XYZ file of C-alpha atoms in Angstrom:
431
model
C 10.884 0.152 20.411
C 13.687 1.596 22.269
C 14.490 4.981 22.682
C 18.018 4.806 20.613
C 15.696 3.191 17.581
C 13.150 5.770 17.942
C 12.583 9.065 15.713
C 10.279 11.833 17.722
C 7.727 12.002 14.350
C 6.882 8.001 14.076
C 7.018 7.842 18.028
C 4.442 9.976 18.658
C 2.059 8.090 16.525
C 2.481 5.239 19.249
C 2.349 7.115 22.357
C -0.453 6.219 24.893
C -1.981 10.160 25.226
C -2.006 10.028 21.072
C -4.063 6.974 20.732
C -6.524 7.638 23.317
C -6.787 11.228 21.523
C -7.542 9.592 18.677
C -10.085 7.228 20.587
C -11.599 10.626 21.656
C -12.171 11.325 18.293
C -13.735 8.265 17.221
C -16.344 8.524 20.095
C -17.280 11.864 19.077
C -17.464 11.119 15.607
C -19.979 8.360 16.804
C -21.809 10.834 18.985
C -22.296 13.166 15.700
C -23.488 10.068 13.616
C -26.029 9.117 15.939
C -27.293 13.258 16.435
C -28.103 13.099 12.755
C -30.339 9.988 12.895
C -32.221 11.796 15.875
C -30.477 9.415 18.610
C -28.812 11.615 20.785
C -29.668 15.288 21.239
C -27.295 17.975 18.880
C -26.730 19.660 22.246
C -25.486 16.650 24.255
C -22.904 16.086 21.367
C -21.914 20.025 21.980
C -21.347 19.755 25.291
C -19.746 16.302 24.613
C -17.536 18.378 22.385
C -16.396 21.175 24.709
C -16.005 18.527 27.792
C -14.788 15.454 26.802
C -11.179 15.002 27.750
C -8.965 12.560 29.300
C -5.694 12.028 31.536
C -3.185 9.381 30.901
C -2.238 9.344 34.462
C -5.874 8.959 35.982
C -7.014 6.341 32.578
C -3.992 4.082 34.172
C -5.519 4.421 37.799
C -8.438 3.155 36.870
C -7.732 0.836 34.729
C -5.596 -1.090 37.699
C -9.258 -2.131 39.354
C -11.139 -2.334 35.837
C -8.897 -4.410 34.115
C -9.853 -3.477 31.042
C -8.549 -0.370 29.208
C -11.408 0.922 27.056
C -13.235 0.631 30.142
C -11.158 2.848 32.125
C -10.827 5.127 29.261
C -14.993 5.748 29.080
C -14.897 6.191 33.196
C -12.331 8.944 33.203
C -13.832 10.973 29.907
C -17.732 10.444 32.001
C -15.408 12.052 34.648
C -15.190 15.090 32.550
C -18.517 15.555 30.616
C -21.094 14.635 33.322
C -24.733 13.137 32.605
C -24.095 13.496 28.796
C -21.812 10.386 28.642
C -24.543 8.606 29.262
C -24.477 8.841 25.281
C -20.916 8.170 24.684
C -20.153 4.405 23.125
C -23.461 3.953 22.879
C -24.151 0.603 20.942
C -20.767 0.576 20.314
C -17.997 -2.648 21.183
C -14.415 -2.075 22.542
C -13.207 -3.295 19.455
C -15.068 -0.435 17.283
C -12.520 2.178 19.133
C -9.696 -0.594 19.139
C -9.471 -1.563 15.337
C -10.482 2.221 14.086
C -7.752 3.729 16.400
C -5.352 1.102 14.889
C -5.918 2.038 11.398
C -5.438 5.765 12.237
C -2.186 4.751 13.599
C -0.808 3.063 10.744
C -2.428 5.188 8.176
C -0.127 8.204 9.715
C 2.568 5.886 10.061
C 2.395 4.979 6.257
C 2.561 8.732 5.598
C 5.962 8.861 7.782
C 7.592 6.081 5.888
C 6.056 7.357 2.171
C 8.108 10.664 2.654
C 11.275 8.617 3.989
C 11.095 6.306 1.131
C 10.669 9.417 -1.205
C 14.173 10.666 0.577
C 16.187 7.648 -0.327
C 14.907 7.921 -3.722
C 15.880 11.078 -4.511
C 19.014 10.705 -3.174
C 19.474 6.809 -5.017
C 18.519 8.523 -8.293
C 21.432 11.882 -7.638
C 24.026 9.145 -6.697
C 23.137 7.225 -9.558
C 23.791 9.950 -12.302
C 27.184 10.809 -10.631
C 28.252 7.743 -11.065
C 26.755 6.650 -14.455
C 30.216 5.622 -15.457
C 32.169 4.712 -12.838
C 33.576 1.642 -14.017
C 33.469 -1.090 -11.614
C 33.490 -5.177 -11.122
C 30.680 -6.662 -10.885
C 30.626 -10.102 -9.211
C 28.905 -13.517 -9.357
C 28.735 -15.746 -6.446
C 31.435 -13.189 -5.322
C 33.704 -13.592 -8.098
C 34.355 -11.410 -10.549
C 32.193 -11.594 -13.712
C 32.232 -8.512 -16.143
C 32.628 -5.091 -15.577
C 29.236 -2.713 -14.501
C 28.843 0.768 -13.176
C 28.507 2.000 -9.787
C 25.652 3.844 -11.221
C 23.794 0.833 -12.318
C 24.319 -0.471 -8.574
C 22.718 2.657 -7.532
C 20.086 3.148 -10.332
C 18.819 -1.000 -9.602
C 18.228 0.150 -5.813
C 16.343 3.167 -6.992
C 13.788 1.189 -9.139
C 13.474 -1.173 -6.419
C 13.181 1.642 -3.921
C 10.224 2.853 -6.384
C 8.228 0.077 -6.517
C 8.085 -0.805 -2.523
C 6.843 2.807 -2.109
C 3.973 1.728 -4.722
C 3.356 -1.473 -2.206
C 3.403 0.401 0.515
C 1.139 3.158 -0.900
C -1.177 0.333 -2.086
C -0.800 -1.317 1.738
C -2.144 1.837 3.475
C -5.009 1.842 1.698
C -5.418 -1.974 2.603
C -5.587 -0.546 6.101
C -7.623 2.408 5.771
C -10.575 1.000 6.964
C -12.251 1.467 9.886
C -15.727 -0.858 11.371
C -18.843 0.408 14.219
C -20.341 -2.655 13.408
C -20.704 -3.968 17.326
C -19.987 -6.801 19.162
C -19.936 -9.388 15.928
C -20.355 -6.860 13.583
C -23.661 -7.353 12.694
C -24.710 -3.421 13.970
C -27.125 -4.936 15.477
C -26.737 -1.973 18.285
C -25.364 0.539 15.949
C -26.834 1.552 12.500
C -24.696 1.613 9.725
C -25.137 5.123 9.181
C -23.173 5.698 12.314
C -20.184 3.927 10.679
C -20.570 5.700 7.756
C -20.167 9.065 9.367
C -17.618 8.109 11.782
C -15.399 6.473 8.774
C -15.866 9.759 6.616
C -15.160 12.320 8.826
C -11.611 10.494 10.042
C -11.088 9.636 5.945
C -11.389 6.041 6.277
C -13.115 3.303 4.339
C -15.962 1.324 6.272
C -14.899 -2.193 6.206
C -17.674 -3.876 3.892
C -17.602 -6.552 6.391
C -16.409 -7.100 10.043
C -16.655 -9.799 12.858
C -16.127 -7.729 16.224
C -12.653 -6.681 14.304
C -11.119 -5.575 11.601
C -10.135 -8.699 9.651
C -6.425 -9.296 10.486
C -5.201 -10.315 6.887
C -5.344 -6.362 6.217
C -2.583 -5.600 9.218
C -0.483 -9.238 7.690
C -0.391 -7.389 4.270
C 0.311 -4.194 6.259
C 3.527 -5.765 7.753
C 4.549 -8.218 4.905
C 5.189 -4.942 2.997
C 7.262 -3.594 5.670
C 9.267 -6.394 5.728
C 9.735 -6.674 2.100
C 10.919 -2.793 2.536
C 13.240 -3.995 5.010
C 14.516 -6.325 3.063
C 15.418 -4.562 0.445
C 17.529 -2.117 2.677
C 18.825 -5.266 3.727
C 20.463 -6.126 0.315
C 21.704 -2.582 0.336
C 23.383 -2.804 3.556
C 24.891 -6.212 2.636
C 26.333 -4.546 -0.412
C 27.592 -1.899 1.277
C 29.433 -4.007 3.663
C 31.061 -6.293 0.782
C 32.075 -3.415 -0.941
C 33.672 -1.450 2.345
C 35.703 -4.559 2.968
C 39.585 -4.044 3.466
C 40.472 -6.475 0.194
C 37.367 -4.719 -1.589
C 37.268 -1.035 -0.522
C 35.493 0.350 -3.402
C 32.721 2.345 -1.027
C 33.197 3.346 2.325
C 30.974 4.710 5.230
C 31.351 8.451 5.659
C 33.555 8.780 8.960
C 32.947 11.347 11.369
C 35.676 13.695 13.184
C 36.196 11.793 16.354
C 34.486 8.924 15.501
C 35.829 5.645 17.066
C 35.894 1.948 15.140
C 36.691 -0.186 17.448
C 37.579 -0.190 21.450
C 40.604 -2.181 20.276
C 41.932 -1.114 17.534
C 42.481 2.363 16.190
C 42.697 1.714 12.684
C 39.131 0.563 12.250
C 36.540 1.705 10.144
C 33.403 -0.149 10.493
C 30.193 -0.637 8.349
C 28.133 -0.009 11.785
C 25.554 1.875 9.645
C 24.512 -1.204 7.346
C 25.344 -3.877 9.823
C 22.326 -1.904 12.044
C 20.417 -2.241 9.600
C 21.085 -5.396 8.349
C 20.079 -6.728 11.977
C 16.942 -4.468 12.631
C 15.600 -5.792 9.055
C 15.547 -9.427 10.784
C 13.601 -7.938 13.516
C 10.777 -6.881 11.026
C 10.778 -10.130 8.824
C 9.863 -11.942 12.055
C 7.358 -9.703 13.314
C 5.969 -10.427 9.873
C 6.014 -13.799 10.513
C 3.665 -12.868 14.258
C 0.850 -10.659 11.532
C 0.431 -14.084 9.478
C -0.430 -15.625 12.813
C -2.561 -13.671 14.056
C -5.120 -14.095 10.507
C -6.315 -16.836 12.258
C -8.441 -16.424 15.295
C -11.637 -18.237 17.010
C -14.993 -17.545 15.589
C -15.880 -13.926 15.905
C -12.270 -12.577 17.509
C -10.413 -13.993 20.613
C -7.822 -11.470 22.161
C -4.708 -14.240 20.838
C -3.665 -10.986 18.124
C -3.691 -8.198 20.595
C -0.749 -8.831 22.951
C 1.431 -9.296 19.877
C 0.262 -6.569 17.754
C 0.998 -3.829 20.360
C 4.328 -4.871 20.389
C 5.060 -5.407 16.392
C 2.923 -2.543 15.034
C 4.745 -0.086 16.817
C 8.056 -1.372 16.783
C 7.989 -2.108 12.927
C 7.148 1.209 11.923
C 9.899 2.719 14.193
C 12.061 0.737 13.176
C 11.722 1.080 9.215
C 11.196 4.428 9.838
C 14.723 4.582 11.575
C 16.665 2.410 9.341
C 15.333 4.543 6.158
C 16.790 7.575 7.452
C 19.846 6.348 8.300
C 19.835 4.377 4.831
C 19.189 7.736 3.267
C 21.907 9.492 5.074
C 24.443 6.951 3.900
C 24.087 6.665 0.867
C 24.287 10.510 0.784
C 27.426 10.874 2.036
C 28.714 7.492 0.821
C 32.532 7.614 0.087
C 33.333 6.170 -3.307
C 36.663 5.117 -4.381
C 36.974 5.032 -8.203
C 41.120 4.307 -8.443
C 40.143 1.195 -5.978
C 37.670 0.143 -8.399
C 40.439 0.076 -10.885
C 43.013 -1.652 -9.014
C 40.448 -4.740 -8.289
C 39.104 -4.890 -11.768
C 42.643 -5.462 -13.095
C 43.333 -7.958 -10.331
C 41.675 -10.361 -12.551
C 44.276 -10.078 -15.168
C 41.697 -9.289 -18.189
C 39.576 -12.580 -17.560
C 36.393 -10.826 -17.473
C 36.965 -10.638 -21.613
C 36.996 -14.511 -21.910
C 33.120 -13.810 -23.142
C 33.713 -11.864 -25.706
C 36.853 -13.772 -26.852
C 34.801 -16.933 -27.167
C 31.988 -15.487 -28.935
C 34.447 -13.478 -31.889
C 35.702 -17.508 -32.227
C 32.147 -18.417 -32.615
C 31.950 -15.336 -34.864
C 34.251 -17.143 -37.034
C 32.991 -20.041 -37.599
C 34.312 -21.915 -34.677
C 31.547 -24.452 -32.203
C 30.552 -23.298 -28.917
C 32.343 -26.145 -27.645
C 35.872 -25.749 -29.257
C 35.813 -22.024 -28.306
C 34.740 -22.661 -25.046
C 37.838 -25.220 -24.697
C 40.313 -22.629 -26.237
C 39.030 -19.662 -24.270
C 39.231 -21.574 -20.605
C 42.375 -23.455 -21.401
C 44.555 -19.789 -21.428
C 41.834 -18.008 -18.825
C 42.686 -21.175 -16.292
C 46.241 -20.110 -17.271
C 45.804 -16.729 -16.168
C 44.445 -17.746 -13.300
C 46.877 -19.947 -11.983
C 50.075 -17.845 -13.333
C 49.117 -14.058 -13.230
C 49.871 -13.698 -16.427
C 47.605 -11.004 -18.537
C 44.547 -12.706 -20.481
C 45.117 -10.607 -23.531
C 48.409 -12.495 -23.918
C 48.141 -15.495 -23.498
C 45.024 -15.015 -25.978
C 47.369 -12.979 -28.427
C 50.683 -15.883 -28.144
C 47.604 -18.727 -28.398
C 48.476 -20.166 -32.018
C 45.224 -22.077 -32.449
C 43.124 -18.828 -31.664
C 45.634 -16.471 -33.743
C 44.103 -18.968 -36.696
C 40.971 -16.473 -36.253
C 42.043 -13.407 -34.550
C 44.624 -11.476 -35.639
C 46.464 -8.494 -33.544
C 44.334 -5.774 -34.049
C 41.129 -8.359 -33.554
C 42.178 -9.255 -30.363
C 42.891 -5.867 -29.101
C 39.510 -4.324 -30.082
C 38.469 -7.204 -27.384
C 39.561 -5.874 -24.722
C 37.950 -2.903 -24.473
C 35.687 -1.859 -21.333
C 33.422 0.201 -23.276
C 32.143 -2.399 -24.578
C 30.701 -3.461 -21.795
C 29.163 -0.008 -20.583
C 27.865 0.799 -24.034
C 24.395 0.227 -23.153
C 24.307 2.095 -19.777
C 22.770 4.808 -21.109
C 20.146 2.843 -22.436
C 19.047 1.652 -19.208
C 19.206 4.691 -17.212
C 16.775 6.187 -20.179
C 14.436 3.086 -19.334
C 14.685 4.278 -15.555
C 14.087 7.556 -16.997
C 17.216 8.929 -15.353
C 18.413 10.865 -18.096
C-alpha cells in the first residue's frame, strides 16, 4: 500500500524486519518443542535463544544467489548462532514458517481494525442520539418518500457497524491457526507435539489438518469480511455524498481553515473524504475476488496464491484500516444542517402524506382502489402545479365526503411519522 494510505500501527505489521521477527519466533518455538521430546539439547535451544538474530539488509543479499527467501533467512540467523543451527528448522517445510507467520500477521491486524471498528461505533451511536429527532426526508429510488430522522440514518449504520465487527471477530479466529505439519503435512519429519507447542506458545490453533499450507478458504473468509466491511463504509460514503450535494445539502464534510476544493473554483466544497473511500472500498472487493482464487491450488500447494497474497493481505488491511479512521473522523465532525432539512422536506408540497390520506379513506369505508385513485389524482396535481397537498386534499369534494376539516388536518402531522423512533432506538438499545 502506499505511503499516503498507510497508518504507522497496521504498517508495521507488514514490514519485512517484523515478519521475519516473527519467523524468528516460530523457529524457536519449534526448537523448544522438540527440547521437550528429548530432540535437541535444552542448552542448544539457550544458546539458540541468546544468538539467533537476523539483518534485513544481509537476508536480501543472500537471498539474490539463493533465490529463495526462507532459505536466505536460515543462512543469515546460522550466521549468528554457530554449530547450534544445525537444529534450527529441523523437520520443518518453508511453508510451516510461511503460513504460521501469515496468521500472526493478520491475527494483529484483526486486533487493529477491531479497535477502529469499536471507534466508529461509538461515535455512530453519540451522533445518533443527537440527532434522534432531527426530522428529515427520507428517499426512495431518490425521491422523496416519508419523512425519517437523521438519527435513524445514523443509528441503521451503527447496528450494521456492530455486526461486521462480530464477522470480523468471528474471521480472526478463522485465521488463528497455525500448521508444523511438513512438506504435505503429514509430520512425517516433525511430531505433532512440536506443533502443538509452537501453536500454544504464539496463541494459535493447530490446524486439524494441513497439506504443506494452511488451507486458503480460511484467508478467502479472512478477506470476504473485509470487503463486506468495506462495503458497508461504502454505503456510508455514498450517503454522505448524496446528502452534501448543492440541491441536497442536508450534511456536509467538516472544512478545514485553508482548505482548498477545487484548483478551479473557489467556491467548492468537496466530499473528498467519502469519495476516498468510496474508491479504496473497490480496491478491497476485488482483492476479495484474488482470495476466492487462490482456494484452489494443485494437489498439495503450488506457489499460484503467494505472489497475490503478498500484495492483497497487506494492502487490504491498510487500507480498511485507513478508510475506518477517516470514516470515524467524519462522521465526528460531520456538519448537519437541520433548517436545510426543512426547506427540502417542504419542497414536496406535503405529498409525503398521500399514505396516510389514502388509508383514513380506507378507514372509512372506501376500496383500496378508489382511494388510491382519489389520493394520486390531487398528489399528481401537486406535483405538476406546486400547489400544497393539504389543499387540494381539503377543496377535493369527493374526499371531503369522508374527511372533514379538522380530519384532514390531524393528517398532516410529522409526528406521526417519528412516533415510533423511540421504539427503535430502545431495540438498538440506544436509550
Amino acid at each position: 500500500m502506499i505511503e499516503r494510505y498507510t497508518l504507522p500501527e497496521m504498517g508495521g505489521i507488514w514490514t519485512d524486519e517484523h515478519r521475519l521477527e516473527l519467523w524468528l519466533k516460530i523457529e524457536i518455538a519449534a526448537c523448544e518443542g522438540w527440547a521437550k521430546l528429548g530432540k535437541i539439547p535444552n542448552e542448544a535451544v539457550e544458546i539458540i535463544r541468546k544468538r539467533a538474530a537476523f539483518s534485513w539488509e544481509r537476508v536480501q543479499e543472500i537471498e539474490e544467489v539463493t533465490q529463495h527467501d526462507v532459505l536466505a533467512f536460515l543462512t543469515n540467523v546460522a550466521e549468528h548462532v554457530g554449530d547450534e543451527a544445525k537444529h534450527i528448522h529441523l523437520g520443518l517445510t518453508s511453508s510451516d514458517i510461511l503460513d504460521t507467520a501469515l496468521s500472526l500477521q493478520l491475527v494483529e491486524a484483526s486486533e487493529i481494525l477491531l479497535t477502529k471498528l469499536e471507534g466508529l461505533e461509538a461515535v455512530l451511536r453519540r451522533r445518533a442520539i443527537e440527532h434522534r429527532d432531527t426530522l428529515m426526508m427520507g428517499r426512495t429510488h431518490g425521491i422523496h418518500a416519508e419523512p425519517i430522522t437523521l438519527g435513524l440514518k445514523f443509528a441503521l449504520w451503527y447496528d450494521e457497524i456492530r455486526r461486521q465487527k462480530q464477522r470480523l471477530a468471528f474471521a480472526r479466529e478463522e485465521i488463528r491457526v497455525g500448521k508444523i505439519s511438513g512438506a504435505v503435512g503429514t509430520f512425517a519429519n516433525v511430531d505433532p507435539q512440536v506443533e502443538a507447542h509452537v501453536c500454544q506458545a504464539l496463541n494459535l490453533k493447530p490446524a486439524l489438518i494441513s497439506t504443506q499450507i494452511i488451507q486458503r478458504d480460511r484467508h478467502a473468509f479472512f478477506m470476504t469480511t473485509l470487503a463486506g466491511i468495506a462495503s458497508t463504509l461504502d454505503k456510508i460514503a455514498t450517503e454522505l455524498r448524496n446528502l452534501q450535494r448543492t440541491d441536497v445539502h442536508e450534511v456536509e464534510e467538516a472544512f478545514g481553515k485553508g482548505q482548498k476544493g477545487s484548483s478551479a473554483m473557489p467556491h467548492k466544497k468537496n466530499p473528498i473524504t467519502p469519495e476516498r473511500i468510496c474508491g479504496m472500498a473497490r480496491v478491497i472487493r476485488a482483492n476479495a475476488q484474488v482470495a476466492l482464487e487462490n482456494v484452489a491450488l494443485w494437489h498439495e500447494r503450488d506457489i499460484s496464491h503467494s505472489s497475490a497474497e503478498r500484495m492483497i493481505l497487506p494492502d487490504s488491511t491498510i487500507a480498511l484500516d485507513y478508510m475506518l479512521h477517516k470514516m470515524t473522523q467524519l462522521i465526528d465532525r460531520l456538519n448537519v444542517f437541520p433548517e436545510q432539512m426543512k426547506v427540502n422536506i417542504d419542497k414536496g408540497c406535503g405529498l409525503i402524506f398521500s399514505q396516510r390520506v389514502m388509508l383514513a379513506l380506507v378507514d372509512k369505508g372506501v376500496s383500496r382502489e378508489a382511494a388510491y385513485a382519489l389520493v394520486q389524482t390531487n398528489a399528481m396535481e401537486a406535483w405538476n402545479t406546486k400547489e400544497q397537498f393539504q389543499n387540494l386534499i381539503s377543496k377535493d369534494t369527493k374526499i371531503r365526503e369522508y374527511l372533514d376539516e379538522k380530519e384532514i388536518n390531524e393528517l398532516f402531522d410529522y409526528g406521526y411519522h417519528t412516533k415510533h423512533v423511540a421504539d427503535i432506538f430502545q431495540r438498538l438499545e440506544l436509550i
